[in-house]
PDB file of C-alpha atoms in Angstrom:
ATOM      1  CA  SER A   1      12.392   0.885 -12.415  1.00 51.00           C
ATOM      2  CA  GLN A   2      10.221  -1.225 -10.129  1.00 60.00           C
ATOM      3  CA  LEU A   3      11.912  -2.406  -6.918  1.00 79.00           C
ATOM      4  CA  ALA A   4       9.255  -5.092  -6.470  1.00 86.00           C
ATOM      5  CA  GLU A   5       7.305  -6.792  -9.196  1.00 89.00           C
ATOM      6  CA  GLU A   6       4.537  -9.402  -9.176  1.00 91.00           C
ATOM      7  CA  ASN A   7       3.809 -11.889 -11.888  1.00 90.00           C
ATOM      8  CA  PRO A   8       1.693 -12.815 -13.662  1.00 93.00           C
ATOM      9  CA  TRP A   9      -0.178  -9.594 -14.305  1.00 91.00           C
ATOM     10  CA  ALA A  10      -3.539 -11.366 -14.041  1.00 95.00           C
ATOM     11  CA  LEU A  11      -4.933 -14.762 -13.150  1.00 96.00           C
ATOM     12  CA  SER A  12      -8.323 -16.345 -13.501  1.00 97.00           C
ATOM     13  CA  VAL A  13      -9.313 -19.554 -11.658  1.00 97.00           C
ATOM     14  CA  HIS A  14     -12.428 -21.370 -10.582  1.00 97.00           C
ATOM     15  CA  GLU A  15     -13.480 -21.695  -6.975  1.00 97.00           C
ATOM     16  CA  GLY A  16     -11.705 -24.524  -5.217  1.00 97.00           C
ATOM     17  CA  GLU A  17      -8.544 -24.341  -7.346  1.00 97.00           C
ATOM     18  CA  SER A  18      -5.175 -23.333  -5.957  1.00 97.00           C
ATOM     19  CA  VAL A  19      -3.206 -20.374  -7.275  1.00 98.00           C
ATOM     20  CA  THR A  20       0.274 -18.902  -6.842  1.00 98.00           C
ATOM     21  CA  VAL A  21       1.433 -15.330  -7.298  1.00 97.00           C
ATOM     22  CA  ASN A  22       5.134 -14.606  -7.588  1.00 97.00           C
ATOM     23  CA  CYS A  23       7.180 -11.565  -6.594  1.00 96.00           C
ATOM     24  CA  SER A  24      10.693 -10.537  -7.477  1.00 95.00           C
ATOM     25  CA  TYR A  25      12.505  -7.656  -5.770  1.00 93.00           C
ATOM     26  CA  LYS A  26      15.746  -5.775  -6.238  1.00 89.00           C
ATOM     27  CA  THR A  27      16.841  -4.444  -2.879  1.00 81.00           C
ATOM     28  CA  SER A  28      18.185  -5.881   0.328  1.00 84.00           C
ATOM     29  CA  ILE A  29      15.169  -6.284   2.584  1.00 85.00           C
ATOM     30  CA  THR A  30      14.358  -6.787   6.229  1.00 85.00           C
ATOM     31  CA  ALA A  31      10.911  -8.156   5.472  1.00 88.00           C
ATOM     32  CA  LEU A  32       8.469  -8.746   2.634  1.00 91.00           C
ATOM     33  CA  GLN A  33       4.733  -8.290   3.012  1.00 92.00           C
ATOM     34  CA  TRP A  34       1.838  -9.525   0.929  1.00 96.00           C
ATOM     35  CA  TYR A  35      -1.247  -7.305   0.693  1.00 96.00           C
ATOM     36  CA  ARG A  36      -4.657  -7.793  -0.857  1.00 97.00           C
ATOM     37  CA  GLN A  37      -6.783  -4.941  -2.192  1.00 96.00           C
ATOM     38  CA  LYS A  38     -10.449  -5.482  -2.902  1.00 95.00           C
ATOM     39  CA  SER A  39     -12.395  -3.128  -5.109  1.00 92.00           C
ATOM     40  CA  GLY A  40     -13.090   0.191  -3.389  1.00 90.00           C
ATOM     41  CA  GLU A  41     -10.920  -0.555  -0.384  1.00 93.00           C
ATOM     42  CA  GLY A  42      -7.362   0.097   0.709  1.00 94.00           C
ATOM     43  CA  PRO A  43      -4.799  -2.731   0.777  1.00 95.00           C
ATOM     44  CA  ALA A  44      -4.901  -5.081   3.754  1.00 95.00           C
ATOM     45  CA  GLN A  45      -1.918  -7.099   4.948  1.00 94.00           C
ATOM     46  CA  LEU A  46      -2.090 -10.865   4.496  1.00 96.00           C
ATOM     47  CA  ILE A  47       1.352 -12.070   5.558  1.00 95.00           C
ATOM     48  CA  LEU A  48       4.595 -10.482   6.754  1.00 92.00           C
ATOM     49  CA  ILE A  49       7.688 -12.689   6.247  1.00 93.00           C
ATOM     50  CA  ARG A  50      11.014 -11.543   7.637  1.00 90.00           C
ATOM     51  CA  SER A  51      14.334 -11.998   5.828  1.00 90.00           C
ATOM     52  CA  ASN A  52      15.382 -14.820   8.186  1.00 93.00           C
ATOM     53  CA  GLU A  53      12.193 -16.786   7.514  1.00 95.00           C
ATOM     54  CA  ARG A  54      11.650 -19.111   4.557  1.00 97.00           C
ATOM     55  CA  GLU A  55       7.924 -19.818   4.867  1.00 98.00           C
ATOM     56  CA  LYS A  56       4.889 -18.346   6.631  1.00 97.00           C
ATOM     57  CA  ARG A  57       1.309 -19.577   6.719  1.00 97.00           C
ATOM     58  CA  ASN A  58      -1.969 -17.847   7.455  1.00 95.00           C
ATOM     59  CA  GLY A  59      -4.980 -20.163   7.028  1.00 97.00           C
ATOM     60  CA  ARG A  60      -5.298 -20.948   3.306  1.00 97.00           C
ATOM     61  CA  LEU A  61      -2.377 -18.665   2.503  1.00 98.00           C
ATOM     62  CA  ARG A  62       1.283 -19.691   2.324  1.00 98.00           C
ATOM     63  CA  ALA A  63       4.141 -17.324   1.582  1.00 98.00           C
ATOM     64  CA  THR A  64       7.712 -18.295   0.801  1.00 98.00           C
ATOM     65  CA  LEU A  65      10.834 -16.172   0.687  1.00 97.00           C
ATOM     66  CA  ASP A  66      14.127 -16.877  -1.041  1.00 96.00           C
ATOM     67  CA  THR A  67      16.571 -14.105  -0.301  1.00 93.00           C
ATOM     68  CA  SER A  68      19.302 -15.636  -2.538  1.00 94.00           C
ATOM     69  CA  SER A  69      17.123 -15.290  -5.642  1.00 95.00           C
ATOM     70  CA  GLN A  70      15.281 -12.231  -4.234  1.00 94.00           C
ATOM     71  CA  SER A  71      11.929 -13.798  -4.819  1.00 96.00           C
ATOM     72  CA  SER A  72       8.754 -14.632  -2.918  1.00 97.00           C
ATOM     73  CA  SER A  73       5.553 -16.491  -3.659  1.00 98.00           C
ATOM     74  CA  LEU A  74       2.035 -16.366  -2.239  1.00 98.00           C
ATOM     75  CA  SER A  75      -0.107 -19.451  -2.647  1.00 98.00           C
ATOM     76  CA  ILE A  76      -3.832 -19.630  -1.987  1.00 98.00           C
ATOM     77  CA  THR A  77      -5.457 -23.038  -1.645  1.00 97.00           C
ATOM     78  CA  ALA A  78      -9.142 -23.795  -2.072  1.00 98.00           C
ATOM     79  CA  THR A  79      -9.856 -20.399  -3.566  1.00 98.00           C
ATOM     80  CA  ARG A  80     -13.199 -18.656  -2.969  1.00 97.00           C
ATOM     81  CA  CYS A  81     -14.994 -15.959  -4.946  1.00 97.00           C
ATOM     82  CA  GLU A  82     -14.177 -13.481  -2.157  1.00 97.00           C
ATOM     83  CA  ASP A  83     -10.457 -13.984  -2.855  1.00 98.00           C
ATOM     84  CA  THR A  84     -11.005 -11.907  -6.036  1.00 98.00           C
ATOM     85  CA  ALA A  85      -8.742  -8.909  -5.566  1.00 97.00           C
ATOM     86  CA  VAL A  86      -5.395  -7.363  -6.541  1.00 96.00           C
ATOM     87  CA  TYR A  87      -2.438  -8.925  -4.691  1.00 97.00           C
ATOM     88  CA  PHE A  88       0.673  -6.853  -3.974  1.00 95.00           C
ATOM     89  CA  CYS A  89       4.033  -7.700  -2.610  1.00 95.00           C
ATOM     90  CA  ALA A  90       5.763  -4.915  -0.693  1.00 91.00           C
ATOM     91  CA  THR A  91       9.365  -4.748   0.418  1.00 89.00           C
ATOM     92  CA  ASP A  92      10.488  -3.026   3.562  1.00 79.00           C
ATOM     93  CA  ARG A  93      13.257  -0.500   3.037  1.00 69.00           C
ATOM     94  CA  HIS A  94      14.477   0.273   6.480  1.00 59.00           C
ATOM     95  CA  ASP A  95      15.634   3.866   6.072  1.00 58.00           C
ATOM     96  CA  SER A  96      16.166   5.330   9.501  1.00 48.00           C
ATOM     97  CA  GLY A  97      14.418   2.326  10.977  1.00 54.00           C
ATOM     98  CA  TYR A  98      10.946   3.213   9.738  1.00 60.00           C
ATOM     99  CA  ASN A  99       8.706   1.307   7.332  1.00 68.00           C
ATOM    100  CA  LYS A 100       8.930   2.618   3.791  1.00 76.00           C
ATOM    101  CA  LEU A 101       7.056  -0.024   1.889  1.00 83.00           C
ATOM    102  CA  THR A 102       7.739  -0.266  -1.838  1.00 85.00           C
ATOM    103  CA  PHE A 103       4.845  -1.898  -3.671  1.00 89.00           C
ATOM    104  CA  GLY A 104       4.774  -3.743  -6.959  1.00 88.00           C
ATOM    105  CA  LYS A 105       2.061  -3.106  -9.560  1.00 90.00           C
ATOM    106  CA  GLY A 106       0.033  -6.033  -8.362  1.00 94.00           C
ATOM    107  CA  THR A 107      -1.485  -9.231  -9.739  1.00 95.00           C
ATOM    108  CA  VAL A 108      -5.212  -9.203 -10.511  1.00 95.00           C
ATOM    109  CA  LEU A 109      -6.852 -12.433  -9.355  1.00 97.00           C
ATOM    110  CA  LEU A 110     -10.347 -13.346 -10.499  1.00 97.00           C
ATOM    111  CA  VAL A 111     -12.005 -16.328  -8.829  1.00 98.00           C
ATOM    112  CA  SER A 112     -15.193 -17.407 -10.562  1.00 97.00           C
ATOM    113  CA  PRO A 113     -17.864 -19.862  -9.362  1.00 96.00           C
TER     114      PRO A 113
ATOM    115  CA  GLY B   1      -8.814  -2.491  16.561  1.00 81.00           C
ATOM    116  CA  GLY B   2      -8.757   0.882  14.915  1.00 91.00           C
ATOM    117  CA  ILE B   3      -9.723   2.678  11.775  1.00 95.00           C
ATOM    118  CA  ILE B   4      -8.317   5.094   9.313  1.00 97.00           C
ATOM    119  CA  THR B   5     -10.811   7.671   8.001  1.00 97.00           C
ATOM    120  CA  GLN B   6     -10.087   9.617   4.857  1.00 98.00           C
ATOM    121  CA  THR B   7     -12.112  12.625   3.734  1.00 97.00           C
ATOM    122  CA  PRO B   8     -13.461  13.310   1.257  1.00 97.00           C
ATOM    123  CA  LYS B   9     -14.080   9.993  -0.489  1.00 97.00           C
ATOM    124  CA  PHE B  10     -14.389  11.699  -3.858  1.00 97.00           C
ATOM    125  CA  LEU B  11     -12.771  15.005  -4.839  1.00 96.00           C
ATOM    126  CA  ILE B  12     -13.302  16.827  -8.096  1.00 95.00           C
ATOM    127  CA  GLY B  13     -11.112  19.818  -8.688  1.00 94.00           C
ATOM    128  CA  GLN B  14     -10.231  22.266 -11.416  1.00 94.00           C
ATOM    129  CA  GLU B  15      -6.872  22.659 -13.061  1.00 94.00           C
ATOM    130  CA  GLY B  16      -4.571  24.838 -10.958  1.00 95.00           C
ATOM    131  CA  GLN B  17      -6.589  24.474  -7.775  1.00 95.00           C
ATOM    132  CA  LYS B  18      -5.041  23.777  -4.402  1.00 96.00           C
ATOM    133  CA  LEU B  19      -6.779  20.690  -2.971  1.00 96.00           C
ATOM    134  CA  THR B  20      -6.499  19.234   0.540  1.00 97.00           C
ATOM    135  CA  LEU B  21      -7.073  15.661   1.556  1.00 98.00           C
ATOM    136  CA  LYS B  22      -7.493  14.713   5.197  1.00 98.00           C
ATOM    137  CA  CYS B  23      -6.760  11.546   7.180  1.00 98.00           C
ATOM    138  CA  GLN B  24      -7.474  10.515  10.783  1.00 98.00           C
ATOM    139  CA  GLN B  25      -6.342   7.353  12.602  1.00 97.00           C
ATOM    140  CA  ASN B  26      -7.303   6.026  16.030  1.00 96.00           C
ATOM    141  CA  PHE B  27      -4.665   3.300  16.267  1.00 95.00           C
ATOM    142  CA  ASN B  28      -2.378   5.676  18.196  1.00 94.00           C
ATOM    143  CA  HIS B  29       0.315   4.870  15.612  1.00 94.00           C
ATOM    144  CA  ASP B  30       3.397   7.063  15.412  1.00 92.00           C
ATOM    145  CA  THR B  31       4.002   6.764  11.673  1.00 93.00           C
ATOM    146  CA  MET B  32       1.601   7.902   8.976  1.00 95.00           C
ATOM    147  CA  TYR B  33       1.888   7.815   5.193  1.00 95.00           C
ATOM    148  CA  TRP B  34       0.358   9.143   1.993  1.00 97.00           C
ATOM    149  CA  TYR B  35       0.483   6.938  -1.092  1.00 96.00           C
ATOM    150  CA  ARG B  36      -0.749   7.640  -4.586  1.00 96.00           C
ATOM    151  CA  GLN B  37      -2.265   4.807  -6.627  1.00 95.00           C
ATOM    152  CA  ASP B  38      -2.549   5.086 -10.400  1.00 92.00           C
ATOM    153  CA  SER B  39      -4.046   2.382 -12.525  1.00 84.00           C
ATOM    154  CA  GLY B  40      -1.345  -0.100 -13.520  1.00 73.00           C
ATOM    155  CA  LYS B  41       1.396   1.607 -11.465  1.00 77.00           C
ATOM    156  CA  GLY B  42       1.046   0.226  -7.942  1.00 85.00           C
ATOM    157  CA  LEU B  43       1.350   2.464  -4.909  1.00 91.00           C
ATOM    158  CA  ARG B  44       3.905   5.263  -4.732  1.00 92.00           C
ATOM    159  CA  LEU B  45       4.923   6.984  -1.494  1.00 92.00           C
ATOM    160  CA  ILE B  46       4.340  10.743  -1.467  1.00 95.00           C
ATOM    161  CA  TYR B  47       5.089  11.769   2.128  1.00 96.00           C
ATOM    162  CA  TYR B  48       5.413  10.095   5.486  1.00 93.00           C
ATOM    163  CA  SER B  49       5.687  11.281   9.075  1.00 94.00           C
ATOM    164  CA  ILE B  50       7.267   9.422  12.007  1.00 91.00           C
ATOM    165  CA  THR B  51       5.792  11.608  14.714  1.00 92.00           C
ATOM    166  CA  GLU B  52       3.751  14.776  15.294  1.00 93.00           C
ATOM    167  CA  ASN B  53       5.168  17.754  13.329  1.00 93.00           C
ATOM    168  CA  ASP B  54       7.629  15.534  11.437  1.00 94.00           C
ATOM    169  CA  LEU B  55       7.570  15.338   7.616  1.00 96.00           C
ATOM    170  CA  GLN B  56       9.651  13.126   5.312  1.00 92.00           C
ATOM    171  CA  LYS B  57       9.551  13.201   1.533  1.00 94.00           C
ATOM    172  CA  GLY B  58       8.788  10.042  -0.358  1.00 91.00           C
ATOM    173  CA  ASP B  59       9.463   9.180  -3.985  1.00 88.00           C
ATOM    174  CA  LEU B  60       6.695  11.402  -5.377  1.00 92.00           C
ATOM    175  CA  SER B  61       6.675  14.505  -3.200  1.00 95.00           C
ATOM    176  CA  GLU B  62       6.967  17.145  -5.931  1.00 95.00           C
ATOM    177  CA  GLY B  63       3.666  18.974  -6.339  1.00 95.00           C
ATOM    178  CA  TYR B  64       2.483  18.083  -2.843  1.00 97.00           C
ATOM    179  CA  ASP B  65       2.676  19.455   0.697  1.00 97.00           C
ATOM    180  CA  ALA B  66       1.815  17.625   3.888  1.00 98.00           C
ATOM    181  CA  SER B  67       1.025  18.537   7.478  1.00 97.00           C
ATOM    182  CA  ARG B  68       1.064  16.489  10.708  1.00 97.00           C
ATOM    183  CA  GLU B  69      -0.177  18.843  13.423  1.00 91.00           C
ATOM    184  CA  LYS B  70      -1.521  16.054  15.654  1.00 95.00           C
ATOM    185  CA  LYS B  71      -0.468  12.471  16.141  1.00 96.00           C
ATOM    186  CA  SER B  72      -3.834  11.271  14.913  1.00 97.00           C
ATOM    187  CA  SER B  73      -4.090  13.334  11.736  1.00 97.00           C
ATOM    188  CA  PHE B  74      -2.100  13.743   8.553  1.00 98.00           C
ATOM    189  CA  SER B  75      -3.225  15.980   5.678  1.00 98.00           C
ATOM    190  CA  LEU B  76      -2.000  16.140   2.095  1.00 98.00           C
ATOM    191  CA  THR B  77      -2.264  19.168  -0.198  1.00 98.00           C
ATOM    192  CA  VAL B  78      -2.075  19.021  -3.982  1.00 96.00           C
ATOM    193  CA  THR B  79      -0.473  22.409  -4.602  1.00 96.00           C
ATOM    194  CA  SER B  80      -1.713  22.829  -8.192  1.00 95.00           C
ATOM    195  CA  ALA B  81      -4.004  20.183  -9.621  1.00 94.00           C
ATOM    196  CA  GLN B  82      -3.060  18.956 -13.099  1.00 92.00           C
ATOM    197  CA  LYS B  83      -5.745  18.739 -15.775  1.00 87.00           C
ATOM    198  CA  ASN B  84      -7.042  15.204 -16.507  1.00 79.00           C
ATOM    199  CA  GLU B  85      -5.311  13.932 -13.387  1.00 82.00           C
ATOM    200  CA  MET B  86      -7.086  10.909 -11.925  1.00 89.00           C
ATOM    201  CA  ALA B  87      -5.712   8.873  -9.022  1.00 94.00           C
ATOM    202  CA  VAL B  88      -6.571   7.337  -5.653  1.00 96.00           C
ATOM    203  CA  PHE B  89      -4.743   8.751  -2.636  1.00 97.00           C
ATOM    204  CA  LEU B  90      -4.296   6.297   0.220  1.00 97.00           C
ATOM    205  CA  CYS B  91      -3.481   7.230   3.779  1.00 98.00           C
ATOM    206  CA  ALA B  92      -1.890   4.649   6.069  1.00 96.00           C
ATOM    207  CA  SER B  93      -0.419   4.300   9.538  1.00 95.00           C
ATOM    208  CA  SER B  94       1.810   1.863  11.382  1.00 91.00           C
ATOM    209  CA  ARG B  95       3.980   1.173  14.387  1.00 86.00           C
ATOM    210  CA  GLN B  96       7.646   0.737  13.497  1.00 73.00           C
ATOM    211  CA  GLY B  97       8.375  -2.552  11.811  1.00 67.00           C
ATOM    212  CA  THR B  98       4.835  -3.848  11.828  1.00 77.00           C
ATOM    213  CA  GLU B  99       1.791  -4.072   9.645  1.00 84.00           C
ATOM    214  CA  VAL B 100       0.720  -0.950   7.741  1.00 90.00           C
ATOM    215  CA  PHE B 101      -3.031  -0.200   7.894  1.00 94.00           C
ATOM    216  CA  PHE B 102      -4.652   1.655   5.026  1.00 96.00           C
ATOM    217  CA  GLY B 103      -7.726   3.838   4.682  1.00 97.00           C
ATOM    218  CA  LYS B 104     -10.208   3.355   1.836  1.00 96.00           C
ATOM    219  CA  GLY B 105      -8.799   6.191  -0.227  1.00 96.00           C
ATOM    220  CA  THR B 106      -9.770   9.553  -1.726  1.00 97.00           C
ATOM    221  CA  ARG B 107     -10.485   9.446  -5.439  1.00 96.00           C
ATOM    222  CA  LEU B 108      -9.308  12.590  -7.172  1.00 96.00           C
ATOM    223  CA  THR B 109     -10.480  13.762 -10.582  1.00 94.00           C
ATOM    224  CA  VAL B 110      -9.268  17.033 -12.097  1.00 94.00           C
ATOM    225  CA  VAL B 111     -11.325  18.565 -14.852  1.00 90.00           C
TER     226      VAL B 111
END
């Protein structure tokens, strides 16, 4: 079973609109990371939010974390066509103190002009 | 900044073949990883290494071997390629507790 899961599976918006991707996870975490993967590239980190943080911002991006409900959200404001990508949440399982990220299946975001 | 270089970018193999994928990083990171990405299944950890000559099995290690002979390089071997297998293999590196950086991937097709 998935330890981290994004929803919805896919989203389509027009440029300028705002969008939110949700993530639910099943383990105790030390941090949750959001990654974006554009076609033909590897994932790239957008935001890392630690378990003692409730919100983190990075430009047009805002991530929230609710450890009581084991959920996180990533919001993008004023979307652009270049935001088109697959968005993953990844939880940090600290086995032996080293990153062992567990990724969800991802949310496909399409931003059209 | 740094970069992770994966070779080859595309790999076509035959059923039963042993295939090797290579990865180099110049971040000077201690930890390196191999993930497999299948369509609709997210990324799954195959092997990781916390230092030179160290190897740790991930969730999907069966059917694979790995080698970390230098800090900067981490190779993955598919011990016996499965017919009709198609996946992207992603190499990554990190310092402990920080951002994980990924390469662009090796796309494997087995005919």
